Amino acid sequence: MGQHRHSTARRTTRPARLAALAAATAVTTTLVTAVAASPAQAERPRDYVALGDSYSSGEAVRPYLPGSDTTTNRCHRSRRAYPPQLAATLGATSFDFGACAGAVTQDLYAPDHNGNRVTVDALEPAQLSRVDRRTDVVTLTIGGNDVGFGSVLAACLYSDQQRATRKDCSADAALTGAVAARIDALAGRGTATTPGGLPITPLHEVIADIRLRSPHAQVVLGTYPQLVSSTFAGTECRVGGLTVREAPTQTVPLYVSKADATWFTETVDRLDQVILDAPRSVRGRPAQVADVRPYYGDHSLCSGTASWITPVKGTVSATTGSVSIDSSSMHPTAEGQDAYARAFDARIR
């Protein structure tokens, strides 16, 4: 990945993007104007770049910004994601929203691996190309897709019909070993690839490469909330359901076992610890970590309280058994994005 560090950063037209965002939401416009005019905020950052994956883009929280929910671009950048909220709070005069659903660490260095396009002839650019010496603040969440949260959850869920023959995914040594190796790779302990075969870049290298492009920027990396609680009573918990394509009024419930929920909770904690530790090995101005978990509280699925995580949903064919999981599954709700906004704002000075 080192070959990408010294490439020339390609700057996007951030004021134009900010203008489009402000025009799309009167609330944001009002907040930006009010904060920018406040003398107390005169020293707050002004040039803000938001990078990362779906937890930063705002997947699941519609409406999405124009151009990010088309047949050729599924970055799903939400008007209610935490980056637009922070742009307003910070009084950002320049805001570049580069986070994209499905992003892995490789997408920070190379054009979008999922094929998302900004034009017919151009892919979404390498996310780090948006950062330069004028950047004051960089925020991001990254690592969840490198670990393979989506594919792991899919392997752990089961229906009523599968209950008698299923096995806990946490007992699958190949699966748990691959997940552990990917988390270690993010920590810089060995190498591994994503479920799609892309190389994983250690998080401390990501921070260092942001530093190369913008030595004076405040860099804030976010943790992930717990998606599924493991404290529920009984041996399983329902986490969503699939609509039967041939009979849209019918739903197939989906469950996770207590053992798998416990393992997944521990896995998220291990990844979050890697994120918390990453800034310590980077020289220069210290990066910060916005730990969202205290702001999230006990609002995961199966917690017994209102969930700030969207349940699993999708469709299943009664004839072929083929399953399609909606991309919004297991992502923060609007309340979850609000929690992220509070967590990030608390770390930015």
Short mmCIF file of C-alpha atoms in Angstrom, two decimals:
data_model
loop_
_atom_site.label_atom_id
_atom_site.label_comp_id
_atom_site.label_asym_id
_atom_site.label_seq_id
_atom_site.Cartn_x
_atom_site.Cartn_y
_atom_site.Cartn_z
CA MET A 1 0.00 0.00 0.00
CA GLY A 2 2.99 2.29 0.47
CA GLN A 3 3.17 3.08 -3.21
CA HIS A 4 0.07 5.25 -2.83
CA ARG A 5 1.28 7.45 -0.02
CA HIS A 6 3.21 9.96 -2.09
CA SER A 7 0.77 10.29 -4.97
CA THR A 8 -0.46 13.79 -5.73
CA ALA A 9 -3.74 14.52 -3.97
CA ARG A 10 -6.54 15.41 -6.39
CA ARG A 11 -8.68 18.09 -4.79
CA THR A 12 -12.40 18.10 -5.39
CA THR A 13 -14.60 21.17 -5.61
CA ARG A 14 -15.60 21.27 -2.00
CA PRO A 15 -17.36 24.65 -1.91
CA ALA A 16 -19.65 23.46 -4.70
CA ARG A 17 -20.44 20.28 -2.77
CA LEU A 18 -21.19 22.30 0.35
CA ALA A 19 -23.47 24.58 -1.60
CA ALA A 20 -25.39 21.63 -2.97
CA LEU A 21 -25.75 20.11 0.48
CA ALA A 22 -26.87 23.39 2.03
CA ALA A 23 -29.43 23.93 -0.70
CA ALA A 24 -30.83 20.47 -0.07
CA THR A 25 -31.58 21.08 3.58
CA ALA A 26 -32.68 24.35 5.09
CA VAL A 27 -31.76 23.15 8.57
CA THR A 28 -28.14 22.62 7.62
CA THR A 29 -28.01 25.99 5.90
CA THR A 30 -29.39 27.72 8.97
CA LEU A 31 -26.96 25.96 11.28
CA VAL A 32 -23.92 26.64 9.10
CA THR A 33 -24.83 30.32 8.85
CA ALA A 34 -25.49 30.66 12.57
CA VAL A 35 -22.33 28.86 13.66
CA ALA A 36 -20.10 30.60 11.12
CA ALA A 37 -21.34 33.95 12.36
CA SER A 38 -20.66 33.15 16.00
CA PRO A 39 -17.50 34.85 17.37
CA ALA A 40 -17.14 31.99 19.87
CA GLN A 41 -16.62 29.60 16.96
CA ALA A 42 -14.07 31.77 15.16
CA GLU A 43 -11.24 29.32 15.80
CA ARG A 44 -13.19 26.17 14.96
CA PRO A 45 -12.12 24.17 11.90
CA ARG A 46 -13.39 25.28 8.54
CA ASP A 47 -12.16 22.80 5.90
CA TYR A 48 -13.74 19.42 6.69
CA VAL A 49 -13.33 16.10 4.84
CA ALA A 50 -15.42 13.06 5.78
CA LEU A 51 -14.07 9.69 4.66
CA GLY A 52 -14.86 6.06 5.42
CA ASP A 53 -17.50 3.39 5.02
CA SER A 54 -21.27 3.07 5.35
CA TYR A 55 -21.27 4.03 9.03
CA SER A 56 -19.95 7.41 7.91
CA SER A 57 -21.95 7.69 4.69
CA GLY A 58 -25.22 7.11 6.53
CA GLU A 59 -26.41 3.91 4.87
CA ALA A 60 -30.02 3.13 5.93
CA VAL A 61 -30.92 6.74 6.78
CA ARG A 62 -32.78 8.17 3.80
CA PRO A 63 -32.96 10.47 1.93
CA TYR A 64 -29.57 10.15 0.26
CA LEU A 65 -27.77 13.00 -1.45
CA PRO A 66 -28.21 13.28 -5.23
CA GLY A 67 -25.83 11.08 -7.18
CA SER A 68 -25.22 8.63 -4.33
CA ASP A 69 -28.26 6.39 -4.86
CA THR A 70 -28.30 5.53 -8.55
CA THR A 71 -27.73 2.44 -10.67
CA THR A 72 -24.05 3.39 -10.97
CA ASN A 73 -23.41 4.80 -7.51
CA ARG A 74 -24.58 3.22 -4.24
CA CYS A 75 -22.40 5.20 -1.83
CA HIS A 76 -25.62 6.18 -0.03
CA ARG A 77 -24.51 9.48 1.47
CA SER A 78 -27.27 10.54 3.81
CA ARG A 79 -28.39 14.06 4.61
CA ARG A 80 -28.75 12.89 8.22
CA ALA A 81 -25.40 11.14 8.57
CA TYR A 82 -23.02 12.51 11.17
CA PRO A 83 -20.69 14.28 8.66
CA PRO A 84 -23.32 16.80 7.44
CA GLN A 85 -24.28 17.35 11.07
CA LEU A 86 -20.67 18.04 12.00
CA ALA A 87 -20.21 20.32 8.99
CA ALA A 88 -23.03 22.46 10.37
CA THR A 89 -21.80 22.35 13.97
CA LEU A 90 -18.25 23.25 12.95
CA GLY A 91 -19.39 26.04 10.67
CA ALA A 92 -17.46 24.41 7.84
CA THR A 93 -17.01 26.71 4.87
CA SER A 94 -15.72 23.74 2.87
CA PHE A 95 -17.14 20.22 3.25
CA ASP A 96 -16.12 17.21 1.14
CA PHE A 97 -18.32 14.16 1.82
CA GLY A 98 -16.30 11.22 0.50
CA ALA A 99 -17.51 8.36 2.71
CA CYS A 100 -19.05 5.52 0.71
CA ALA A 101 -21.03 2.44 1.67
CA GLY A 102 -19.03 -0.75 1.27
CA ALA A 103 -15.65 0.97 1.55
CA VAL A 104 -12.59 -0.93 2.79
CA THR A 105 -9.12 0.41 3.58
CA GLN A 106 -8.08 -0.20 -0.05
CA ASP A 107 -10.64 2.41 -1.16
CA LEU A 108 -8.71 5.09 0.67
CA TYR A 109 -5.82 4.53 -1.74
CA ALA A 110 -7.43 3.42 -5.00
CA PRO A 111 -10.64 4.13 -6.93
CA ASP A 112 -13.74 2.53 -5.46
CA HIS A 113 -13.47 -1.26 -5.66
CA ASN A 114 -17.25 -1.70 -5.86
CA GLY A 115 -17.42 0.21 -9.12
CA ASN A 116 -19.27 3.26 -7.79
CA ARG A 117 -19.00 6.07 -10.32
CA VAL A 118 -19.13 9.86 -10.19
CA THR A 119 -19.52 10.01 -13.98
CA VAL A 120 -19.94 7.45 -16.75
CA ASP A 121 -16.18 7.46 -17.28
CA ALA A 122 -14.88 7.95 -13.74
CA LEU A 123 -15.01 5.85 -10.59
CA GLU A 124 -15.30 7.37 -7.14
CA PRO A 125 -11.70 8.53 -6.55
CA ALA A 126 -9.37 7.21 -3.89
CA GLN A 127 -10.73 8.75 -0.73
CA LEU A 128 -7.38 10.10 0.46
CA SER A 129 -7.18 12.22 -2.69
CA ARG A 130 -9.71 14.51 -1.02
CA VAL A 131 -7.25 15.44 1.76
CA ASP A 132 -4.56 18.11 1.37
CA ARG A 133 -2.70 20.76 3.36
CA ARG A 134 -5.76 23.01 3.53
CA THR A 135 -7.77 20.34 5.34
CA ASP A 136 -8.56 21.19 8.96
CA VAL A 137 -10.54 18.12 10.03
CA VAL A 138 -10.73 14.53 8.76
CA THR A 139 -13.21 12.03 10.18
CA LEU A 140 -13.73 8.41 9.24
CA THR A 141 -14.96 4.99 10.24
CA ILE A 142 -13.14 2.15 8.50
CA GLY A 143 -12.36 -1.51 9.13
CA GLY A 144 -15.77 -3.13 9.48
CA ASN A 145 -15.90 -4.20 5.84
CA ASP A 146 -12.27 -5.32 5.93
CA VAL A 147 -13.21 -7.68 8.73
CA GLY A 148 -16.33 -8.73 6.83
CA PHE A 149 -19.13 -7.84 9.25
CA GLY A 150 -21.76 -8.34 6.57
CA SER A 151 -20.66 -11.80 5.48
CA VAL A 152 -20.06 -12.87 9.08
CA LEU A 153 -23.57 -11.88 10.14
CA ALA A 154 -25.07 -13.64 7.13
CA ALA A 155 -23.27 -16.82 8.14
CA CYS A 156 -24.58 -16.58 11.70
CA LEU A 157 -28.29 -16.04 11.01
CA TYR A 158 -30.87 -18.78 10.63
CA SER A 159 -34.60 -19.32 10.12
CA ASP A 160 -37.13 -21.53 11.90
CA GLN A 161 -36.62 -24.25 9.30
CA GLN A 162 -32.84 -24.23 9.82
CA ARG A 163 -32.91 -24.35 13.59
CA ALA A 164 -32.71 -28.14 13.94
CA THR A 165 -29.75 -28.64 11.61
CA ARG A 166 -27.73 -25.45 12.06
CA LYS A 167 -24.42 -25.05 13.87
CA ASP A 168 -23.14 -21.97 15.65
CA CYS A 169 -20.92 -19.94 13.33
CA SER A 170 -18.76 -19.13 16.37
CA ALA A 171 -17.81 -22.84 16.37
CA ASP A 172 -16.51 -22.59 12.79
CA ALA A 173 -12.74 -22.38 13.22
CA ALA A 174 -12.17 -21.29 9.62
CA LEU A 175 -14.59 -18.36 9.96
CA THR A 176 -13.44 -17.19 13.39
CA GLY A 177 -9.79 -17.60 12.38
CA ALA A 178 -10.26 -15.47 9.25
CA VAL A 179 -11.99 -12.74 11.26
CA ALA A 180 -9.24 -12.74 13.89
CA ALA A 181 -6.55 -12.52 11.19
CA ARG A 182 -8.26 -9.53 9.57
CA ILE A 183 -8.49 -7.70 12.88
CA ASP A 184 -4.81 -8.45 13.49
CA ALA A 185 -3.98 -7.06 10.02
CA LEU A 186 -5.79 -3.82 10.87
CA ALA A 187 -3.64 -3.68 14.00
CA GLY A 188 -0.47 -4.22 11.98
CA ARG A 189 0.06 -7.74 13.29
CA GLY A 190 0.56 -9.79 10.15
CA THR A 191 -1.24 -9.52 6.83
CA ALA A 192 -4.66 -10.58 5.60
CA THR A 193 -7.18 -9.83 2.89
CA THR A 194 -10.81 -8.76 2.96
CA PRO A 195 -13.55 -11.30 2.14
CA GLY A 196 -13.26 -9.97 -1.41
CA GLY A 197 -9.51 -10.62 -1.57
CA LEU A 198 -8.23 -7.04 -1.20
CA PRO A 199 -5.19 -6.30 0.97
CA ILE A 200 -5.91 -4.79 4.38
CA THR A 201 -3.98 -1.69 5.42
CA PRO A 202 -3.18 -1.26 9.14
CA LEU A 203 -5.08 1.61 10.72
CA HIS A 204 -1.94 3.30 11.99
CA GLU A 205 -0.72 3.47 8.38
CA VAL A 206 -4.02 5.02 7.33
CA ILE A 207 -3.59 7.73 9.96
CA ALA A 208 0.04 8.28 8.95
CA ASP A 209 -0.93 8.65 5.29
CA ILE A 210 -3.58 11.22 6.18
CA ARG A 211 -0.85 13.02 8.13
CA LEU A 212 1.42 13.08 5.04
CA ARG A 213 -1.28 14.90 3.13
CA SER A 214 -2.41 17.20 5.91
CA PRO A 215 0.12 17.51 8.76
CA HIS A 216 -1.97 20.00 10.73
CA ALA A 217 -5.43 18.51 10.38
CA GLN A 218 -7.38 17.08 13.28
CA VAL A 219 -7.85 13.39 12.44
CA VAL A 220 -10.67 11.60 14.25
CA LEU A 221 -11.31 7.90 13.79
CA GLY A 222 -14.61 6.43 14.99
CA THR A 223 -15.34 3.12 16.67
CA TYR A 224 -18.30 0.86 15.90
CA PRO A 225 -21.31 0.34 18.18
CA GLN A 226 -22.43 -3.08 19.27
CA LEU A 227 -24.86 -4.39 16.66
CA VAL A 228 -26.41 -7.24 18.65
CA SER A 229 -26.66 -7.51 22.42
CA SER A 230 -25.62 -10.78 24.01
CA THR A 231 -27.48 -10.17 27.27
CA PHE A 232 -30.91 -11.33 26.08
CA ALA A 233 -32.69 -14.13 27.91
CA GLY A 234 -32.96 -17.53 26.26
CA THR A 235 -30.85 -19.19 23.60
CA GLU A 236 -31.74 -17.05 20.57
CA CYS A 237 -33.01 -13.66 19.51
CA ARG A 238 -34.85 -12.49 16.43
CA VAL A 239 -32.85 -9.86 14.51
CA GLY A 240 -35.03 -9.37 11.44
CA GLY A 241 -36.77 -11.20 8.65
CA LEU A 242 -37.01 -11.86 4.92
CA THR A 243 -40.03 -11.19 2.72
CA VAL A 244 -41.03 -14.10 0.50
CA ARG A 245 -40.83 -12.87 -3.08
CA GLU A 246 -43.68 -15.04 -4.32
CA ALA A 247 -45.87 -14.04 -1.36
CA PRO A 248 -44.97 -10.51 -0.21
CA THR A 249 -47.26 -10.70 2.80
CA GLN A 250 -45.23 -13.58 4.25
CA THR A 251 -42.08 -13.07 6.30
CA VAL A 252 -39.38 -15.56 7.27
CA PRO A 253 -37.99 -14.59 10.71
CA LEU A 254 -34.21 -14.59 11.21
CA TYR A 255 -32.46 -15.38 14.49
CA VAL A 256 -29.03 -15.32 16.06
CA SER A 257 -28.01 -17.71 18.82
CA LYS A 258 -26.79 -16.62 22.22
CA ALA A 259 -23.37 -18.15 21.57
CA ASP A 260 -22.97 -16.33 18.24
CA ALA A 261 -24.21 -13.04 19.64
CA THR A 262 -21.63 -13.33 22.42
CA TRP A 263 -18.85 -14.05 19.93
CA PHE A 264 -19.90 -11.18 17.69
CA THR A 265 -19.98 -8.79 20.65
CA GLU A 266 -16.45 -9.83 21.55
CA THR A 267 -15.37 -9.41 17.93
CA VAL A 268 -16.67 -5.84 17.75
CA ASP A 269 -14.91 -5.09 21.04
CA ARG A 270 -11.61 -6.43 19.63
CA LEU A 271 -11.93 -4.30 16.51
CA ASP A 272 -12.80 -1.23 18.56
CA GLN A 273 -9.73 -1.79 20.73
CA VAL A 274 -7.57 -1.83 17.59
CA ILE A 275 -9.17 1.47 16.56
CA LEU A 276 -8.54 2.96 20.01
CA ASP A 277 -4.90 1.85 19.92
CA ALA A 278 -4.13 2.93 16.33
CA PRO A 279 -3.20 6.61 16.98
CA ARG A 280 -0.58 5.70 19.58
CA SER A 281 1.99 4.52 17.04
CA VAL A 282 1.73 7.53 14.72
CA ARG A 283 4.22 10.37 15.03
CA GLY A 284 3.26 14.01 14.75
CA ARG A 285 0.07 15.62 15.92
CA PRO A 286 -1.94 12.93 17.76
CA ALA A 287 -5.03 11.59 16.09
CA GLN A 288 -8.18 11.23 18.14
CA VAL A 289 -10.72 8.43 18.50
CA ALA A 290 -14.43 9.12 18.81
CA ASP A 291 -15.69 6.15 20.79
CA VAL A 292 -19.38 6.00 19.92
CA ARG A 293 -20.25 3.22 22.37
CA PRO A 294 -20.86 5.41 25.45
CA TYR A 295 -23.08 7.66 23.32
CA TYR A 296 -24.95 4.69 21.91
CA GLY A 297 -25.68 3.13 25.25
CA ASP A 298 -27.71 -0.08 25.24
CA HIS A 299 -29.48 0.48 21.93
CA SER A 300 -28.34 -2.54 19.93
CA LEU A 301 -30.61 -5.24 18.57
CA CYS A 302 -31.87 -7.71 21.20
CA SER A 303 -31.04 -5.28 24.01
CA GLY A 304 -34.64 -4.87 25.13
CA THR A 305 -34.53 -1.12 24.45
CA ALA A 306 -35.28 0.86 21.29
CA SER A 307 -32.71 -0.26 18.76
CA TRP A 308 -30.49 2.28 17.00
CA ILE A 309 -29.40 -0.52 14.65
CA THR A 310 -31.62 -1.38 11.70
CA PRO A 311 -32.80 -5.02 11.72
CA VAL A 312 -31.85 -7.47 9.01
CA LYS A 313 -34.25 -7.34 6.07
CA GLY A 314 -34.35 -8.64 2.54
CA THR A 315 -36.12 -11.16 0.34
CA VAL A 316 -36.09 -14.91 -0.16
CA SER A 317 -37.44 -17.02 -3.02
CA ALA A 318 -39.82 -19.80 -1.98
CA THR A 319 -38.88 -21.78 -5.11
CA THR A 320 -35.11 -21.41 -5.34
CA GLY A 321 -34.23 -20.42 -1.78
CA SER A 322 -32.06 -17.54 -3.03
CA VAL A 323 -31.68 -14.75 -0.49
CA SER A 324 -31.06 -11.05 -1.02
CA ILE A 325 -30.14 -8.98 2.04
CA ASP A 326 -30.95 -5.27 1.93
CA SER A 327 -27.87 -3.05 2.25
CA SER A 328 -29.51 -1.07 5.05
CA SER A 329 -29.40 -4.07 7.39
CA MET A 330 -27.37 -3.72 10.59
CA HIS A 331 -26.60 -0.02 10.15
CA PRO A 332 -27.18 2.92 12.50
CA THR A 333 -30.62 4.51 12.46
CA ALA A 334 -31.03 8.30 12.46
CA GLU A 335 -30.71 8.18 16.26
CA GLY A 336 -27.50 6.20 15.85
CA GLN A 337 -26.08 8.80 13.47
CA ASP A 338 -26.99 11.49 15.98
CA ALA A 339 -24.97 9.57 18.58
CA TYR A 340 -22.03 9.49 16.18
CA ALA A 341 -22.31 13.25 15.65
CA ARG A 342 -22.12 13.83 19.40
CA ALA A 343 -19.17 11.47 19.79
CA PHE A 344 -17.16 13.10 17.00
CA ASP A 345 -17.99 16.65 18.04
CA ALA A 346 -16.74 15.91 21.56
CA ARG A 347 -13.29 15.03 20.15
CA ILE A 348 -12.87 18.03 17.84
CA ARG A 349 -11.40 21.19 19.26
#
